[in-house]
PDB file of C-alpha atoms in Angstrom:
ATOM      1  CA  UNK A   1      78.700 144.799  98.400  1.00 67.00           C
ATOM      2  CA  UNK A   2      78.365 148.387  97.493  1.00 84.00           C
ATOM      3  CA  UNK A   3      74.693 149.578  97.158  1.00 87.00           C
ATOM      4  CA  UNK A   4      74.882 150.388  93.369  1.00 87.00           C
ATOM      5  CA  UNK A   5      76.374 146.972  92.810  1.00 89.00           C
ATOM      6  CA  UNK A   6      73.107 145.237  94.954  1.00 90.00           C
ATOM      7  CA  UNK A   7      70.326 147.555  93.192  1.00 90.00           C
ATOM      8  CA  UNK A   8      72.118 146.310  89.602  1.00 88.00           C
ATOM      9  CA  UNK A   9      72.045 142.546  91.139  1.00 90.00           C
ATOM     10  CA  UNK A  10      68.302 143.209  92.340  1.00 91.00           C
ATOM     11  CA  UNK A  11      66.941 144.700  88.698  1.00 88.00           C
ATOM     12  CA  UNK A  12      69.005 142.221  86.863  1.00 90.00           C
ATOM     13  CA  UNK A  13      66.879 139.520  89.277  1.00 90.00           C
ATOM     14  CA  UNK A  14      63.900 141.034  88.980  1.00 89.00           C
ATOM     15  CA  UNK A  15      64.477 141.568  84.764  1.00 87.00           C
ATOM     16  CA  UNK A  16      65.182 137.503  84.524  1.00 87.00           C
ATOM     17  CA  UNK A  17      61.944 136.837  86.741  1.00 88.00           C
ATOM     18  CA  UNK A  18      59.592 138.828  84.679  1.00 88.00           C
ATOM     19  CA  UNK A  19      56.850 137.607  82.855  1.00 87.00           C
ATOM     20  CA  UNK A  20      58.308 139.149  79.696  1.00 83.00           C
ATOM     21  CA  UNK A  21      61.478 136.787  79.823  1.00 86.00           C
ATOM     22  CA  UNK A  22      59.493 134.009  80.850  1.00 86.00           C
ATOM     23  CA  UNK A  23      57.104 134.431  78.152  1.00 84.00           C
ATOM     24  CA  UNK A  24      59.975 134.326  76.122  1.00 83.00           C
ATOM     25  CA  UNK A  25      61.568 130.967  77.649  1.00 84.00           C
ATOM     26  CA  UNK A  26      58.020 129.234  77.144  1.00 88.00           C
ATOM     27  CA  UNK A  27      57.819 130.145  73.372  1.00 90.00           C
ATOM     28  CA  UNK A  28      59.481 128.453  70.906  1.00 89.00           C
ATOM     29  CA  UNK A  29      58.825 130.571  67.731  1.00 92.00           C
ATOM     30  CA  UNK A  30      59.424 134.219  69.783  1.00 88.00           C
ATOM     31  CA  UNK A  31      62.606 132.662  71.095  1.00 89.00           C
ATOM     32  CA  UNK A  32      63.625 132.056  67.128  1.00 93.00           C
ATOM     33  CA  UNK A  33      62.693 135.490  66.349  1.00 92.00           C
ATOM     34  CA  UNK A  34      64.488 136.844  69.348  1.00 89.00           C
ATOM     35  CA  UNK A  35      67.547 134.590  68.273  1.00 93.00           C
ATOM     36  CA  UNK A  36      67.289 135.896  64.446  1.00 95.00           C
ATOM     37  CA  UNK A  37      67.106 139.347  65.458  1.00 94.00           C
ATOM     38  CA  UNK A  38      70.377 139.448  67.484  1.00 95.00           C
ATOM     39  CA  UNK A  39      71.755 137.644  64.468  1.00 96.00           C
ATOM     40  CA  UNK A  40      70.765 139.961  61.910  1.00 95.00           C
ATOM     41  CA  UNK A  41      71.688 143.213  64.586  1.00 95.00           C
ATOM     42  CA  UNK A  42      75.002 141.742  65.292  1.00 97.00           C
ATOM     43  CA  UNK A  43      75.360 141.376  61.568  1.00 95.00           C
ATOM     44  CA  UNK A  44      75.040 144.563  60.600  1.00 94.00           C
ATOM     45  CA  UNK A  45      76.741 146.603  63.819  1.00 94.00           C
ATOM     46  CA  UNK A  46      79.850 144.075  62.891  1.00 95.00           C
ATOM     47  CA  UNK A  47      79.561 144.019  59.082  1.00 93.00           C
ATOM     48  CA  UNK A  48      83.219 145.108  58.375  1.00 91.00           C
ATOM     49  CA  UNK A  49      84.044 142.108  60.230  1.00 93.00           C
ATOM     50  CA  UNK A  50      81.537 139.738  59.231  1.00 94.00           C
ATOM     51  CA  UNK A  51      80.120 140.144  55.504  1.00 92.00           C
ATOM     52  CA  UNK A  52      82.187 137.935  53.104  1.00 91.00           C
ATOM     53  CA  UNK A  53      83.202 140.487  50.366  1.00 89.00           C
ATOM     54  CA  UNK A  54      83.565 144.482  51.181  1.00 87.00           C
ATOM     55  CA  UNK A  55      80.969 146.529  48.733  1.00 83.00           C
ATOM     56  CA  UNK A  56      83.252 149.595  48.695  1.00 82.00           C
ATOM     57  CA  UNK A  57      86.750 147.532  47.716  1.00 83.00           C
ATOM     58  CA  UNK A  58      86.515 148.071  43.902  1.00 81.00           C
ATOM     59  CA  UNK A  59      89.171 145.448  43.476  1.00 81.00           C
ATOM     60  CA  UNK A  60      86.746 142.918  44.621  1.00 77.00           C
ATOM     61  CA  UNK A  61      84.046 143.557  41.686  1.00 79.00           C
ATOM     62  CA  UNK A  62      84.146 141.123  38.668  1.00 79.00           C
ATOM     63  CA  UNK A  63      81.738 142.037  36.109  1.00 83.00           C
ATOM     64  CA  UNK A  64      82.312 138.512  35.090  1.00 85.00           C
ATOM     65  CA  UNK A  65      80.440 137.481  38.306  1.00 85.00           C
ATOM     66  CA  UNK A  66      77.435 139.980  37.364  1.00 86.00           C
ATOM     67  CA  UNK A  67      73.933 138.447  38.226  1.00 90.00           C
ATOM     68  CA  UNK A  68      75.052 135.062  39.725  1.00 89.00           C
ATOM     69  CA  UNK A  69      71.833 133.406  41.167  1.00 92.00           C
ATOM     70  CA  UNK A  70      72.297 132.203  44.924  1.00 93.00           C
ATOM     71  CA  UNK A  71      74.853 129.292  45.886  1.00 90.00           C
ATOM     72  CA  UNK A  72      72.035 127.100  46.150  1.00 92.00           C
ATOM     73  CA  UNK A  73      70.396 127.318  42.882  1.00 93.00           C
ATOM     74  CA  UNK A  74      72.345 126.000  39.671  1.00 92.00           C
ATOM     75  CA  UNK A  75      74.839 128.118  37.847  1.00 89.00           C
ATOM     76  CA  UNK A  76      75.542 129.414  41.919  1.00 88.00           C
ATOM     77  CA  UNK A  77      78.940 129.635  43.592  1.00 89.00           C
ATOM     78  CA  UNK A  78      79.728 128.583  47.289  1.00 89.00           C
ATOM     79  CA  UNK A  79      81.498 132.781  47.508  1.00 86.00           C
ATOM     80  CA  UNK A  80      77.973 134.315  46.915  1.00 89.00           C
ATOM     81  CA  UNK A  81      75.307 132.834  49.026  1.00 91.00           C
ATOM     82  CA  UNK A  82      72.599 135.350  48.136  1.00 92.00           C
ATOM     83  CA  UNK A  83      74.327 135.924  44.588  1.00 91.00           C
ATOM     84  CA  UNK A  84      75.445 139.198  42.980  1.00 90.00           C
ATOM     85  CA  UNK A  85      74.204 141.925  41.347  1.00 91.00           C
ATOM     86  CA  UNK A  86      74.448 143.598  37.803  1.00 88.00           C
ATOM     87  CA  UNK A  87      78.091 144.612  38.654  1.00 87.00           C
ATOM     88  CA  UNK A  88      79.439 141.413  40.029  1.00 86.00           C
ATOM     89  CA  UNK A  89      78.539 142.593  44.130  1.00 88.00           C
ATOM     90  CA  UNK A  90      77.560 140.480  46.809  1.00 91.00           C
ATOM     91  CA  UNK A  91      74.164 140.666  47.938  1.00 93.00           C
ATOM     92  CA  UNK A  92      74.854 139.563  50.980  1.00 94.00           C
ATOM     93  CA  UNK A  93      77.465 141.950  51.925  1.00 93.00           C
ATOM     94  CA  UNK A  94      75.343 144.543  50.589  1.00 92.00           C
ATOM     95  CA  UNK A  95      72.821 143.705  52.708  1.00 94.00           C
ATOM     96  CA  UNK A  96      74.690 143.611  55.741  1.00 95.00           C
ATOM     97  CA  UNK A  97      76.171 146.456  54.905  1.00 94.00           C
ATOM     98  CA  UNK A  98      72.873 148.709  54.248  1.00 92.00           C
ATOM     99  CA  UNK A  99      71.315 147.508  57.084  1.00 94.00           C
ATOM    100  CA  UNK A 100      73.825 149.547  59.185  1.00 92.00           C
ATOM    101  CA  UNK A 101      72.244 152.675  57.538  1.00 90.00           C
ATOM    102  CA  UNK A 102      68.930 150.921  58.188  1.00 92.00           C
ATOM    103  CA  UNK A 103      69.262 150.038  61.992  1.00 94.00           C
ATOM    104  CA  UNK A 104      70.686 153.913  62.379  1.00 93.00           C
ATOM    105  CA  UNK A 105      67.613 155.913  60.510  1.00 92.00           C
ATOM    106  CA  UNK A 106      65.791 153.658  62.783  1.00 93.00           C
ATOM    107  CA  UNK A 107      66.985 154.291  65.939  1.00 95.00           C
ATOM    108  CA  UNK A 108      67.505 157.837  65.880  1.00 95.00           C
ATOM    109  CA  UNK A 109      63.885 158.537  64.163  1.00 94.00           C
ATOM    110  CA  UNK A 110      62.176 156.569  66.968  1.00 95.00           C
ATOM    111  CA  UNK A 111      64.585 158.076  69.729  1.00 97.00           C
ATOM    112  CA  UNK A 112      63.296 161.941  68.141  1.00 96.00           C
ATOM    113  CA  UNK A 113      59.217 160.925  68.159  1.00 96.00           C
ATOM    114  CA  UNK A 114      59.774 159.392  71.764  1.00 97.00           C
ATOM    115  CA  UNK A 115      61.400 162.837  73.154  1.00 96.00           C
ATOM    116  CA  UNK A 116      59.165 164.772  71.548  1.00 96.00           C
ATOM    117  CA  UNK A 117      55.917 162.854  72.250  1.00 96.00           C
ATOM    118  CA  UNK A 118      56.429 162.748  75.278  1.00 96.00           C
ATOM    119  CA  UNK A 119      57.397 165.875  75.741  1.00 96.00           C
ATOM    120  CA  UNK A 120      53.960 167.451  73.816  1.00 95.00           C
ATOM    121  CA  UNK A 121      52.187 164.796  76.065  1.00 94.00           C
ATOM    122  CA  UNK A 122      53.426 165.401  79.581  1.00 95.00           C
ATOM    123  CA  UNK A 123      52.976 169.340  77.916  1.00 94.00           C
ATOM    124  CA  UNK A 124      49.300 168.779  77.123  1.00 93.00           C
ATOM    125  CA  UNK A 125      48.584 166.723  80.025  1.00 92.00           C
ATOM    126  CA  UNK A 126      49.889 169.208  82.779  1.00 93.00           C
ATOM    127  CA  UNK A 127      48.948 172.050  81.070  1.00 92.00           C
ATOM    128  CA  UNK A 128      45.314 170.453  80.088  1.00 88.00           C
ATOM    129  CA  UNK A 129      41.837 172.579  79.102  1.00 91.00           C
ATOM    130  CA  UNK A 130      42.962 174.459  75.794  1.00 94.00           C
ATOM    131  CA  UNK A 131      46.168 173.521  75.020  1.00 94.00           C
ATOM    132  CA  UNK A 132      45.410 169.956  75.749  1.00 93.00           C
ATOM    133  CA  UNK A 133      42.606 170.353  73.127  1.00 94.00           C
ATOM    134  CA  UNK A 134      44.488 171.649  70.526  1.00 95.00           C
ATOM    135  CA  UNK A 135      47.949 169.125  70.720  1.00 94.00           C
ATOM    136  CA  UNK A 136      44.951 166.762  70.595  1.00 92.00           C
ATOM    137  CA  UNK A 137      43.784 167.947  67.357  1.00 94.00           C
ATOM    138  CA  UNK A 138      47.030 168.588  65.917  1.00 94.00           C
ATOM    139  CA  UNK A 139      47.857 164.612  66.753  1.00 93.00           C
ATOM    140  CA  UNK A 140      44.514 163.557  65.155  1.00 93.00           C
ATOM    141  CA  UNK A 141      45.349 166.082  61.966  1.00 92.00           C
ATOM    142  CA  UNK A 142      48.907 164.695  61.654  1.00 91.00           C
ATOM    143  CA  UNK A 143      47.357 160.640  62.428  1.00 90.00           C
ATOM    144  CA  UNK A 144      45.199 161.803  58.586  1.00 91.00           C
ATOM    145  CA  UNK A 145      48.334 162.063  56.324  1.00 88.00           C
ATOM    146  CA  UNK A 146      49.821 158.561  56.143  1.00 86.00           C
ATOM    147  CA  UNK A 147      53.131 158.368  56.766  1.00 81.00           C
ATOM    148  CA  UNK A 148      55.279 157.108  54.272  1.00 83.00           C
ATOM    149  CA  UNK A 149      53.648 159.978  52.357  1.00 88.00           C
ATOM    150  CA  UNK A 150      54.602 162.481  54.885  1.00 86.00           C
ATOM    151  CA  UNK A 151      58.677 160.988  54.949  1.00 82.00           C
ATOM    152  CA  UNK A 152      58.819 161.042  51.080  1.00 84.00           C
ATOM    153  CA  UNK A 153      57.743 164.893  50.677  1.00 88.00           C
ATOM    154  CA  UNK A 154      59.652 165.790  53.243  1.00 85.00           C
ATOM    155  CA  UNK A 155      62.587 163.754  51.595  1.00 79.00           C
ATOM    156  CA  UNK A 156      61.959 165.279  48.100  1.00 84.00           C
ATOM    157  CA  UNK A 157      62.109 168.637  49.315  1.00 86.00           C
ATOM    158  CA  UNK A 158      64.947 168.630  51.379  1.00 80.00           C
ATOM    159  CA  UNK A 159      66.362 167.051  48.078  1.00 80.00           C
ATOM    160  CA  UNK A 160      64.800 170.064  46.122  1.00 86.00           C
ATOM    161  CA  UNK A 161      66.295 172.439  48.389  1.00 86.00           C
ATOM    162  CA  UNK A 162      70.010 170.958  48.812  1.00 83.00           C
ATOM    163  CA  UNK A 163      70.799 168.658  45.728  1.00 83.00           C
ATOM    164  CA  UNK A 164      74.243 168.806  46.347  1.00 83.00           C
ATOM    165  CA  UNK A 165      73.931 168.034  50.155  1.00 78.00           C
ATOM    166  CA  UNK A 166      76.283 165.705  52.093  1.00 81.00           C
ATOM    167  CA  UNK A 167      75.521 162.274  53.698  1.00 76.00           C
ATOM    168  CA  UNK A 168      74.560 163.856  56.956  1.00 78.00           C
ATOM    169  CA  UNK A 169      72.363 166.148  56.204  1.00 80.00           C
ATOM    170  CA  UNK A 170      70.535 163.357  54.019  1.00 79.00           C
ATOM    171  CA  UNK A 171      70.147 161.488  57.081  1.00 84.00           C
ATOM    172  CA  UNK A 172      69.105 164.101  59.031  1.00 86.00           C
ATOM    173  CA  UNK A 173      66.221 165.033  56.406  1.00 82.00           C
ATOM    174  CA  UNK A 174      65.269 161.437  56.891  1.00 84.00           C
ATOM    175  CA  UNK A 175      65.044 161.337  60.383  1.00 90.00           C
ATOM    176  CA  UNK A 176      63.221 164.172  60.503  1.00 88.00           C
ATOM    177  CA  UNK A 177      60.668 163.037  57.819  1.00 87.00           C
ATOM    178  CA  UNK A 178      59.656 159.774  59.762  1.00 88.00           C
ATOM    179  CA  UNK A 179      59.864 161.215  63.146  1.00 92.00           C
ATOM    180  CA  UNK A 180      57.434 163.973  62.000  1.00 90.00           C
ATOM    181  CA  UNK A 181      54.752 161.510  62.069  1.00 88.00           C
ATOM    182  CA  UNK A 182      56.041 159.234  64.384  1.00 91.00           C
ATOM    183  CA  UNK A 183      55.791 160.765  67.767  1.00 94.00           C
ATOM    184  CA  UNK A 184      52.067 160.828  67.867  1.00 93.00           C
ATOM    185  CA  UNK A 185      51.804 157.613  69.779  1.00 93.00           C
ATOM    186  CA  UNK A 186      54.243 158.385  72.289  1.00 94.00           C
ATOM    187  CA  UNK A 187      51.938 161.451  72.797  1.00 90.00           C
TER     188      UNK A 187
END
C-alpha cells in the first residue's frame, strides 16, 4: 500500500471514530437534520435534473395554473406540490432552483471572511502590541453595525453605482457585502 493511500485509510479511520460522527450516530433528531440537509444540498447542486418543471422554459408557464394552492390542500394538483405562483410557476422548482444562487453567495462569502480573518488574526497576533490593538478595535467597531444592515448598503450602492451591471458583478457586490462583516469571528 502506497503511503498516501495508508495516511487517507488512517484519517478516514480516525474521521469515522470521532466523537463528532458518533455524536451523530447516537442522535436521532441531528441525524434527521444531517439527512435533510444533504437532501435539500443535493437538491439544489442537481436541480436541472431533479425539480419537476424548469422556471426558465417559458413553454411550461400556464397562466391558467396561476396561484394553485399545494397538492395537498383542495383545489391542488398532484404536478405542483408546493403550488404555483401568480404566473402559473412551480414553487418548488423555483425553490430548488434559487437555492443554487443561495448555497453559492453562501459559500463564497464565508470562504472570503475565513481568508481574511484569519489572515488579520494570525496578522495581529504575530505582529501583537499596536497593531494588535487597533485590528482589535476595528473588529469591535465593525461587531457595532449589524450586519444585514451593513450587506444591504453595500448592496444599494453598488446598485447606485452600476444599475446596468451584469449577474456577476451583482454577486460579487453581495459577497462582498456579507463577508465585510463576516470575517470578524474568524479573527
Amino acid at each position: 500500500m502506497t503511503p498516501l493511500r495508508q495516511r487517507l485509510r488512517t484519517a478516514w479511520q480516525s474521521f469515522v471514530h470521532s466523537p463528532v460522527v458518533d455524536d451523530l450516530r447516537h442522535s436521532p433528531l441531528a441525524l434527521t437534520a444531517a439527512a435533510l440537509l444533504a437532501v435539500c444540498v443535493f437538491c439544489a447542486a442537481f436541480a436541472g435534473w431533479v425539480a419537476p418543471h424548469d422556471t426558465q422554459d417559458l413553454s411550461q408557464l400556464a397562466l391558467a395554473d396561476a396561484r394553485l394552492p399545494p397538492a395537498w390542500r383542495p383545489g391542488g394538483q398532484p404536478g405542483y406540490w408546493l403550488g404555483t405562483d401568480d404566473q402559473g410557476r412551480d414553487v418548488l422548482s423555483a425553490m430548488m432552483f434559487g437555492a443554487r444562487i443561495s448555497l453559492a453567495v453562501a459559500g463564497a462569502s464565508v470562504m472570503l471572511s475565513v481568508l481574511a480573518g484569519v489572515a488579520l488574526g494570525v496578522l495581529s497576533g504575530y505582529a501583537g502590541g499596536r497593531l494588535d490593538a487597533f485590528l482589535m478595535r476595528v473588529c469591535d467597531a465593525v461587531l457595532s453595525f449589524p450586519s444585514i444592515l451593513v450587506a444591504l448598503l453595500i448592496d444599494g450602492v453598488g446598485r447606485a453605482l452600476w444599475p446596468d451591471a451584469p449577474d456577476a458583478l451583482a454577486f460579487a457586490v453581495l459577497v462582498l457585502a456579507i463577508s465585510i462583516t463576516g470575517w470578524v469571528p474568524y479573527a
